[in-house]
Coordinates of C-alpha atoms in Angstrom, one line a residue:
Chain A
M1 CA 0.2 0.0 0.1
E2 CA 0.8 3.6 -0.8
T3 CA 1.6 6.2 2.3
Q4 CA -1.2 8.0 1.0
A5 CA -3.3 4.6 1.3
Y6 CA -2.0 4.2 5.4
T7 CA -2.5 8.6 6.3
A8 CA -6.3 7.5 4.6
I9 CA -6.5 4.5 7.6
A10 CA -5.0 6.7 9.7
I11 CA -7.5 9.7 9.6
F12 CA -10.7 7.1 9.2
L13 CA -9.5 5.2 12.6
I14 CA -8.8 8.4 14.3
T15 CA -11.7 9.6 13.6
Y16 CA -14.1 6.4 14.6
A17 CA -12.1 6.6 17.9
F18 CA -13.4 9.9 18.6
I19 CA -16.9 9.4 17.0
I20 CA -17.3 6.1 19.2
S21 CA -16.0 7.9 22.7
E22 CA -18.3 10.4 22.1
K23 CA -16.1 13.1 24.1
I24 CA -17.0 15.8 21.2
H25 CA -19.3 16.1 19.0
R26 CA -19.5 13.4 16.9
T27 CA -20.5 16.2 13.5
I28 CA -17.0 18.2 14.7
I29 CA -15.2 15.2 14.6
A30 CA -16.4 13.4 11.4
M31 CA -16.1 17.2 9.7
L32 CA -12.6 18.0 10.7
G33 CA -12.2 14.3 9.7
G34 CA -13.1 14.7 6.7
A35 CA -11.5 17.9 5.9
A36 CA -8.4 15.8 7.3
M37 CA -8.9 14.3 4.0
L38 CA -8.9 17.2 2.0
V39 CA -5.6 18.2 3.7
F40 CA -3.5 15.7 3.3
R41 CA -4.9 15.2 -0.5
I42 CA -5.8 11.9 -0.1
V43 CA -8.8 13.2 -2.2
D44 CA -9.5 16.0 -4.2
Y45 CA -12.3 18.8 -3.7
E46 CA -13.8 18.2 -7.0
G47 CA -13.4 13.8 -5.7
A48 CA -14.8 15.0 -2.2
L49 CA -17.8 16.7 -3.7
H50 CA -18.4 13.9 -6.1
H51 CA -18.5 11.5 -3.2
I52 CA -20.7 13.5 -0.8
D53 CA -24.4 12.4 -2.1
F54 CA -27.0 15.0 -2.0
N55 CA -29.7 12.9 -2.6
T56 CA -29.2 11.5 1.0
L57 CA -29.1 15.4 2.5
G58 CA -32.1 16.8 0.4
L59 CA -34.0 13.7 1.3
L60 CA -33.1 14.2 4.9
T61 CA -33.7 18.1 4.3
G62 CA -37.0 18.1 2.9
M63 CA -38.9 15.5 5.3
M64 CA -37.1 17.6 8.4
I65 CA -39.0 21.1 7.3
I66 CA -41.7 18.6 6.2
V67 CA -42.4 17.2 9.8
A68 CA -41.6 20.4 11.0
I69 CA -44.5 22.2 10.1
T70 CA -46.5 19.8 10.9
A71 CA -45.2 18.4 14.5
R72 CA -47.3 22.3 15.1
T73 CA -50.2 20.8 14.3
G74 CA -51.1 19.0 17.6
L75 CA -52.0 15.8 15.5
F76 CA -49.7 13.2 17.3
K77 CA -51.2 14.1 20.6
Y78 CA -54.9 13.7 18.8
L79 CA -54.2 10.3 17.7
A80 CA -52.2 9.2 21.0
I81 CA -55.6 10.4 22.6
V82 CA -58.4 8.9 20.2
S83 CA -56.1 5.1 20.4
A84 CA -56.0 5.5 24.1
Q85 CA -59.7 6.0 24.2
K86 CA -60.3 3.4 21.8
V87 CA -58.8 0.6 24.0
G88 CA -60.9 2.2 27.1
G89 CA -58.3 4.0 28.9
H90 CA -56.8 0.6 29.4
P91 CA -53.2 1.4 30.4
L92 CA -51.8 -1.9 28.9
K93 CA -53.4 -1.5 25.4
I94 CA -52.8 2.0 25.6
L95 CA -49.0 1.2 25.9
V96 CA -49.8 -1.0 22.7
A97 CA -51.6 1.6 20.7
L98 CA -48.4 4.7 21.5
S99 CA -45.9 1.9 20.8
L100 CA -47.9 1.0 17.3
I101 CA -48.5 4.9 16.6
T102 CA -44.4 5.7 17.5
A103 CA -43.7 2.5 14.9
I104 CA -45.9 4.0 12.1
G105 CA -44.7 7.6 12.3
S106 CA -40.7 6.2 12.4
A107 CA -41.6 4.4 9.1
F108 CA -42.6 7.4 7.0
L109 CA -40.7 10.1 9.2
D110 CA -37.2 10.8 10.9
N111 CA -37.2 8.5 14.2
V112 CA -36.1 11.3 16.4
T113 CA -38.9 13.3 15.8
T114 CA -41.3 10.9 15.8
V115 CA -40.7 10.3 19.6
L116 CA -40.5 14.0 20.8
L117 CA -43.6 14.0 19.3
M118 CA -44.6 10.9 21.5
V119 CA -42.4 12.0 24.9
P120 CA -44.9 14.7 25.7
V121 CA -47.9 13.4 25.0
T122 CA -47.7 9.4 26.7
F123 CA -46.3 12.1 30.0
S124 CA -49.6 13.4 29.9
I125 CA -51.5 9.9 29.8
T126 CA -49.4 8.4 31.8
R127 CA -49.8 10.8 34.3
Q128 CA -53.5 10.8 33.7
L129 CA -53.3 7.6 34.6
Q130 CA -51.2 7.7 37.6
V131 CA -49.2 5.0 35.9
N132 CA -45.1 4.6 35.5
P133 CA -44.0 5.8 32.1
L134 CA -41.0 4.2 31.9
P135 CA -42.5 1.3 30.2
F136 CA -44.4 3.1 27.4
L137 CA -41.4 4.8 26.8
I138 CA -39.2 1.9 26.4
S139 CA -41.4 0.3 24.4
E140 CA -41.9 3.4 22.0
I141 CA -38.1 3.5 21.8
I142 CA -38.0 -0.3 20.9
A143 CA -41.0 0.5 18.4
S144 CA -39.1 3.5 16.7
N145 CA -36.4 1.5 15.6
I146 CA -38.4 -1.4 14.3
G147 CA -40.8 1.1 12.3
G148 CA -38.2 2.6 10.9
T149 CA -36.6 -0.5 9.5
A150 CA -39.6 -0.6 7.1
T151 CA -39.6 2.1 4.5
M152 CA -36.5 3.4 2.6
I153 CA -37.2 6.9 4.8
G154 CA -37.8 5.4 7.8
D155 CA -33.8 5.4 8.9
P156 CA -30.6 7.0 8.1
P157 CA -29.0 3.7 7.0
N158 CA -31.8 2.8 4.3
I159 CA -32.0 6.4 3.6
M160 CA -28.0 6.2 2.5
I161 CA -28.5 2.4 1.3
G162 CA -32.1 3.6 -0.9
N163 CA -29.5 6.6 -2.3
K164 CA -26.5 5.1 -3.0
V165 CA -27.7 1.8 -5.0
E166 CA -29.6 2.5 -8.1
E167 CA -31.2 -0.6 -8.4
L168 CA -33.1 0.2 -5.1
D169 CA -36.0 2.0 -5.1
F170 CA -39.0 3.4 -2.4
I171 CA -41.2 0.3 -3.4
D172 CA -38.5 -2.3 -3.3
F173 CA -37.6 -1.4 0.4
I174 CA -41.9 -1.9 0.8
I175 CA -41.7 -5.0 -0.6
N176 CA -38.5 -6.7 0.8
L177 CA -38.6 -5.0 4.7
A178 CA -42.3 -3.9 5.8
G179 CA -43.9 -7.9 5.8
I180 CA -40.6 -8.6 8.2
A181 CA -40.6 -5.5 10.6
I182 CA -44.5 -5.8 10.8
F183 CA -43.7 -9.1 12.1
I184 CA -40.9 -8.2 14.5
M185 CA -42.8 -5.7 15.4
I186 CA -45.9 -7.9 16.5
I187 CA -43.8 -10.3 18.1
T188 CA -42.0 -7.8 20.3
I189 CA -44.8 -6.2 21.1
A190 CA -46.5 -8.9 22.5
I191 CA -42.9 -10.0 24.6
L192 CA -43.3 -6.0 25.8
A193 CA -47.5 -6.5 26.6
F194 CA -46.3 -9.8 28.6
L195 CA -43.3 -8.1 30.6
Y196 CA -45.0 -4.5 31.5
R197 CA -48.6 -6.3 32.2
K198 CA -48.1 -6.0 36.3
Q199 CA -46.7 -2.8 36.0
V200 CA -49.0 -0.6 34.1
K201 CA -52.2 -0.6 36.1
T202 CA -55.1 1.6 37.3
T203 CA -58.1 2.1 38.4
D204 CA -61.5 2.3 36.5
K205 CA -62.1 5.8 37.5
L206 CA -58.9 6.9 36.0
K207 CA -59.6 4.5 32.4
K208 CA -62.9 6.8 32.9
S209 CA -60.6 10.0 32.7
I210 CA -59.1 9.4 29.7
M211 CA -62.6 8.3 28.0
N212 CA -63.3 12.1 28.7
L213 CA -60.8 13.9 27.3
D214 CA -61.8 15.9 24.1
A215 CA -58.9 14.9 21.7
A216 CA -60.3 17.4 18.9
D217 CA -59.0 20.1 21.3
E218 CA -55.1 19.1 20.4
I219 CA -55.3 19.9 17.0
T220 CA -54.2 23.9 17.3
D221 CA -54.8 24.8 13.7
K222 CA -57.3 22.4 11.6
R223 CA -56.3 24.7 8.3
L224 CA -53.0 24.1 9.2
L225 CA -53.1 20.3 9.4
L226 CA -55.3 19.9 6.2
K227 CA -52.6 21.6 4.4
C228 CA -50.2 19.4 6.2
M229 CA -51.6 16.2 5.5
I230 CA -52.1 16.8 1.3
V231 CA -48.5 18.1 1.2
L232 CA -47.5 14.8 3.5
A233 CA -49.9 12.3 1.1
G234 CA -48.6 13.2 -2.1
T235 CA -44.6 13.6 -0.8
I236 CA -45.4 10.1 0.4
I237 CA -47.0 9.1 -2.9
G238 CA -44.3 10.8 -4.6
F239 CA -41.9 8.4 -2.9
F240 CA -43.7 5.2 -4.3
L241 CA -43.8 7.0 -8.0
H242 CA -40.3 7.9 -8.0
S243 CA -38.5 5.2 -10.4
I244 CA -41.8 5.1 -12.7
L245 CA -41.0 9.1 -12.7
D246 CA -37.1 9.1 -12.8
I247 CA -37.2 11.8 -10.1
E248 CA -34.6 11.7 -7.3
S249 CA -36.3 11.2 -4.0
S250 CA -34.8 13.7 -2.6
V251 CA -36.2 16.6 -5.2
I252 CA -39.4 14.7 -4.4
A253 CA -38.8 15.3 -0.3
I254 CA -37.8 19.2 -1.4
T255 CA -40.3 19.8 -3.5
G256 CA -43.2 19.0 -1.1
A257 CA -41.1 20.8 1.7
F258 CA -40.9 23.9 -0.4
I259 CA -44.7 23.6 -1.6
L260 CA -45.8 23.2 2.6
L261 CA -43.9 26.5 2.9
Y262 CA -45.5 28.3 0.0
L263 CA -48.7 27.0 1.4
V264 CA -48.7 28.0 4.7
G265 CA -46.9 31.1 4.4
E266 CA -43.3 32.8 5.5
S267 CA -44.1 33.2 8.8
Y268 CA -43.2 29.4 9.0
I269 CA -40.2 29.3 7.1
E270 CA -37.9 30.7 9.4
D271 CA -39.0 28.2 12.5
A272 CA -38.7 25.5 10.0
L273 CA -35.2 25.7 8.7
E274 CA -34.4 26.6 12.2
K275 CA -36.0 22.9 13.3
V276 CA -33.5 20.8 10.2
E277 CA -31.1 19.2 12.1
W278 CA -28.3 20.8 10.5
T279 CA -25.4 18.7 13.1
T280 CA -27.0 15.4 11.5
I281 CA -26.4 16.9 7.7
F282 CA -22.9 18.1 8.6
F283 CA -22.1 14.8 10.2
F284 CA -23.3 13.1 6.9
I285 CA -21.5 15.6 4.8
G286 CA -17.7 15.2 7.1
L287 CA -18.8 10.9 7.2
F288 CA -19.0 11.0 3.2
V289 CA -15.6 12.5 2.5
L290 CA -13.8 10.6 5.3
V291 CA -15.1 7.2 3.8
S292 CA -13.8 8.7 0.3
G293 CA -10.8 8.8 1.4
L294 CA -11.0 4.8 1.7
I295 CA -12.3 3.9 -1.8
E296 CA -10.0 6.1 -3.4
T297 CA -7.1 4.7 -1.7
Q298 CA -8.4 1.8 -3.0
I299 CA -8.5 0.7 0.7
I300 CA -12.1 -0.3 0.2
S301 CA -11.6 -2.5 -2.6
L302 CA -9.1 -4.2 -0.4
L303 CA -11.5 -4.7 2.2
A304 CA -14.3 -6.3 0.5
D305 CA -11.8 -9.1 -1.1
K306 CA -10.5 -9.7 2.8
A307 CA -14.2 -10.4 3.2
L308 CA -14.7 -12.1 0.1
A309 CA -11.6 -14.4 0.6
F310 CA -12.9 -15.0 4.4
T311 CA -16.4 -15.9 3.7
G312 CA -15.0 -18.1 0.2
G313 CA -17.3 -15.8 -1.8
D314 CA -20.2 -17.4 -0.4
L315 CA -23.4 -15.1 -0.1
T316 CA -24.9 -16.9 2.4
V317 CA -21.8 -16.6 4.9
T318 CA -21.3 -13.4 3.5
S319 CA -24.9 -12.3 3.9
M320 CA -25.2 -13.5 7.6
L321 CA -21.6 -11.9 8.4
I322 CA -22.8 -8.3 7.4
L323 CA -26.5 -9.2 9.0
W324 CA -24.8 -10.1 12.1
M325 CA -22.2 -7.9 12.7
S326 CA -24.3 -4.6 11.8
A327 CA -26.6 -5.9 14.6
I328 CA -23.6 -5.8 16.9
A329 CA -21.7 -3.0 15.8
S330 CA -25.0 -0.7 15.3
A331 CA -26.2 -1.7 19.6
F332 CA -22.7 0.2 20.5
V333 CA -22.0 2.2 17.9
D334 CA -23.4 4.8 15.7
N335 CA -25.2 3.0 12.5
I336 CA -24.7 6.1 10.0
P337 CA -20.7 5.8 10.0
F338 CA -21.0 1.6 9.8
V339 CA -23.4 2.0 7.4
A340 CA -21.3 4.6 5.3
T341 CA -18.2 2.6 5.3
M342 CA -20.5 -1.1 4.7
I343 CA -22.0 0.4 1.1
P344 CA -18.8 0.2 -0.6
M345 CA -17.5 -2.5 0.3
I346 CA -20.5 -4.4 -0.6
Q347 CA -21.2 -2.4 -3.8
E348 CA -17.1 -3.7 -4.6
M349 CA -18.3 -7.1 -3.4
G350 CA -20.7 -7.1 -6.6
Y351 CA -17.6 -6.5 -8.6
S352 CA -17.4 -10.4 -7.7
M353 CA -20.4 -11.6 -6.8
E354 CA -23.5 -12.3 -8.9
N355 CA -26.5 -10.7 -6.8
I356 CA -25.6 -8.9 -4.2
E357 CA -29.4 -8.0 -3.2
P358 CA -29.6 -9.6 0.2
L359 CA -26.5 -8.1 1.0
W360 CA -28.1 -5.0 0.9
W361 CA -31.4 -6.1 3.0
S362 CA -29.1 -7.6 5.8
L363 CA -27.0 -4.5 6.0
A364 CA -30.4 -2.6 6.7
L365 CA -31.7 -5.2 8.9
G366 CA -28.9 -5.2 10.9
A367 CA -28.2 -1.5 11.2
C368 CA -31.7 -0.4 11.8
L369 CA -32.7 -3.4 14.5
G370 CA -29.4 -3.1 15.6
G371 CA -30.5 0.4 17.5
N372 CA -32.7 -1.5 19.7
G373 CA -29.4 -3.9 21.6
S374 CA -28.3 -0.7 24.1
L375 CA -29.4 2.8 25.1
I376 CA -26.8 4.2 22.9
G377 CA -27.7 2.3 20.1
A378 CA -29.7 4.8 18.3
S379 CA -30.1 8.3 18.4
A380 CA -33.7 8.3 19.4
N381 CA -33.0 6.1 22.2
V382 CA -30.7 8.9 23.8
I383 CA -32.9 11.7 23.1
V384 CA -35.8 9.6 25.0
A385 CA -33.8 8.9 28.0
G386 CA -32.9 12.4 27.9
L387 CA -36.2 13.5 28.3
A388 CA -37.3 11.1 30.5
A389 CA -34.2 11.7 33.0
K390 CA -35.3 15.7 33.0
E391 CA -38.4 14.6 34.4
G392 CA -37.0 12.7 37.0
H393 CA -37.6 9.2 35.4
H394 CA -34.2 7.2 34.8
I395 CA -33.7 5.1 31.6
T396 CA -30.3 3.5 33.0
F397 CA -27.8 1.5 30.7
V398 CA -28.4 -1.7 32.1
K399 CA -32.2 -1.4 32.6
F400 CA -32.5 -0.6 28.6
L401 CA -29.7 -3.4 28.0
L402 CA -31.8 -6.4 29.7
I403 CA -35.2 -5.6 27.5
G404 CA -33.6 -4.1 24.4
F405 CA -30.7 -6.5 23.6
P406 CA -32.2 -9.8 24.2
L407 CA -35.4 -8.4 22.2
M408 CA -32.8 -7.0 19.7
I409 CA -31.1 -10.4 19.2
L410 CA -34.4 -11.9 18.9
S411 CA -35.6 -9.6 16.1
I412 CA -31.8 -10.7 14.1
V413 CA -32.9 -14.2 14.6
I414 CA -35.9 -13.7 12.7
A415 CA -34.2 -11.3 10.7
T416 CA -31.4 -14.6 9.9
F417 CA -34.8 -16.8 8.8
Y418 CA -36.4 -14.4 6.8
I419 CA -32.6 -13.2 4.5
Y420 CA -31.8 -17.1 4.0
L421 CA -35.5 -18.5 3.6
R422 CA -36.5 -15.8 1.0
Y423 CA -33.3 -14.9 -0.8
L424 CA -31.0 -17.7 -0.3
F425 CA -32.9 -21.0 0.6
Chain B
M1 CA -49.6 29.4 52.3
L2 CA -50.7 30.8 49.2
T3 CA -54.2 31.6 48.7
Y4 CA -56.3 33.1 45.6
E5 CA -59.0 34.8 44.9
Y6 CA -61.1 35.1 41.4
N7 CA -64.4 36.2 40.0
T8 CA -67.3 33.7 40.8
E9 CA -69.0 35.5 37.8
D10 CA -66.1 34.5 35.3
L11 CA -64.7 30.7 36.5
T12 CA -64.8 27.9 39.1
I13 CA -62.2 26.3 39.9
E14 CA -61.5 23.1 41.9
E15 CA -58.0 22.4 43.8
K16 CA -57.4 19.1 45.4
K17 CA -53.9 17.6 46.4
N18 CA -53.3 14.2 45.2
G19 CA -49.5 12.6 46.6
N20 CA -46.9 15.3 44.8
D21 CA -49.6 16.7 42.4
H22 CA -51.9 19.7 42.5
E23 CA -55.1 19.2 40.1
F24 CA -57.1 21.7 39.1
T25 CA -60.4 21.7 37.8
I26 CA -61.0 24.9 35.5
L27 CA -64.7 25.8 34.7
I28 CA -64.6 28.8 32.5
I29 CA -67.8 30.4 32.5
K30 CA -67.0 33.6 30.7
E31 CA -66.6 32.4 27.5
E32 CA -63.7 35.4 26.2
L33 CA -61.0 33.5 29.7
C34 CA -61.2 30.2 27.8
E35 CA -58.5 32.0 25.1
K36 CA -56.1 33.2 28.2
L37 CA -56.5 30.1 29.5
L38 CA -55.0 28.2 26.7
E39 CA -52.0 31.2 26.5
V40 CA -51.0 29.6 29.9
R41 CA -51.4 25.8 28.4
Y42 CA -49.4 27.0 25.1
F43 CA -46.6 28.4 27.7
F44 CA -46.5 25.3 30.1
E45 CA -46.3 23.1 26.6
N46 CA -44.0 24.9 25.4
N47 CA -41.3 25.2 27.5
D48 CA -38.7 22.6 28.2
I49 CA -40.6 20.8 30.8
H50 CA -42.8 18.0 29.8
T51 CA -44.6 17.2 33.0
D52 CA -44.4 20.6 35.2
V53 CA -48.4 21.0 34.4
L54 CA -50.6 19.1 32.0
F55 CA -53.7 20.0 30.5
Y56 CA -56.6 17.8 29.5
T57 CA -59.4 19.7 27.8
H58 CA -62.4 17.6 28.9
N59 CA -65.7 17.0 26.5
K60 CA -67.9 19.1 29.5
E61 CA -67.6 22.9 27.3
N62 CA -65.0 24.3 28.5
E63 CA -64.1 22.3 31.4
Y64 CA -60.6 21.7 32.1
H65 CA -58.3 19.6 34.2
I66 CA -55.3 20.5 34.7
I67 CA -51.6 18.4 36.6
V68 CA -49.8 20.7 38.2
R69 CA -46.4 19.2 40.0
N70 CA -45.7 20.7 43.3
D71 CA -42.7 22.5 42.6
M72 CA -44.7 24.5 40.3
Y73 CA -47.8 25.0 41.9
V74 CA -46.6 28.8 42.5
S75 CA -45.5 29.9 39.1
F76 CA -48.8 28.3 37.5
L77 CA -50.8 30.5 39.7
L78 CA -48.6 33.5 39.0
L79 CA -49.5 32.8 35.4
L80 CA -52.8 32.8 36.1
F81 CA -52.9 35.8 37.8
Q82 CA -50.5 37.2 34.7
H83 CA -53.6 36.7 32.6
Q84 CA -56.4 38.1 35.0
L85 CA -58.0 34.7 35.6
I86 CA -57.3 34.7 39.3
Q87 CA -57.8 38.5 40.9
S88 CA -55.6 38.0 44.2
L89 CA -52.6 35.9 45.4
K90 CA -51.3 36.6 48.6
W91 CA -49.1 34.5 51.4

């Protein structure tokens, strides 16, 4: 290997070590790592720009704007109260209902945004019922990671895979991942309901108080809600049709976002753009440039060759290795840099293997479901734990690990059977 | 002990202590005061703490059930006073 390659490996490993240590904000480290690749001439400016996936960035930004405006309508609170009333105010059934709303929301919106919308209403309902909110919050964390697995826009790993792999579109993700995500969700929620059945009990009087709530009052602006629903529905239909229309998913998301801003008026623009998680956007930019250093110096192709030599080029062994490695890694380190590194590796494997589609689904399932393995496995987990701690309810690392890790392993076992039976048998 | 007075022609306030919370049931009689109570609600719903003061609207017209955390009791009453929903407040 040339000196440049060794320098690229050193920059990559140092950056990765800092990201894992969480001593400095991950965005600062990723951007500095990316900058180092440019400063040390590992990649040139044009090459770095070429490797930044603007489709991923556009999709994320567009959806963040749409969600920021929709969040102001009180829709999630309305849905939560209506579902709580539909199940007669029964706490365990409410736990299931709120988890399902979180899962569905996470499939079409960003996981972090979904849990940020669900946590306040969860506190509100559990206080009214005088039950411990922790079983509800833990179930919602787990549901958000499973729900996010179901679609191309549900979780950052899927967004990255969907945008980097030209052969895969929005419908492919639904066809290949939604069914298994729903199955895993049903099994997981049944186990959670069984585990928490004794912890979430209340009186008939308190159940009745939920039934007396006026859900409609939670909708703060009906006209705004209508506009948001039209644009959100149009955007999701656009995702379904993007490969037929030959329009990139990012174009659909950005167009939807700015149509909504046009409809709601310019008073919303400042707030909506402020709500975009720019730290996440820049984190992606830094990582794309960082990984480009490994691609340009042929390190990724070398790693792919080594991996293929290890698995003997066997598709089944390679799929299983990617699935389990992604899951375990994602449980304890950020899955975004992991997936950013794995994508070019799998693309490289495509030159030596005939059908690498199972490898993409293994990566998606492993990286998304792996987030349930520990409290630091996904951003949504950390956000909910932080909000709960601020309200005096502590979700400790061990408390979450004891529930999340076995459930994550179970989901990966199910995914193993799914991958094998559907693609490799 | 913090005491407050309000105009009974405008609204009625029922208050009871429940563990670490104070529970209020406020029935607004004078329609235009609903907007003021909404402003109080938006204040607490948009701050950084999710469980300080929780508002629940009941199907019964203009009746609100409010759960106030013990440490936010004074802040809540002060805000009611600021929005002229209560007329006096004294220790």
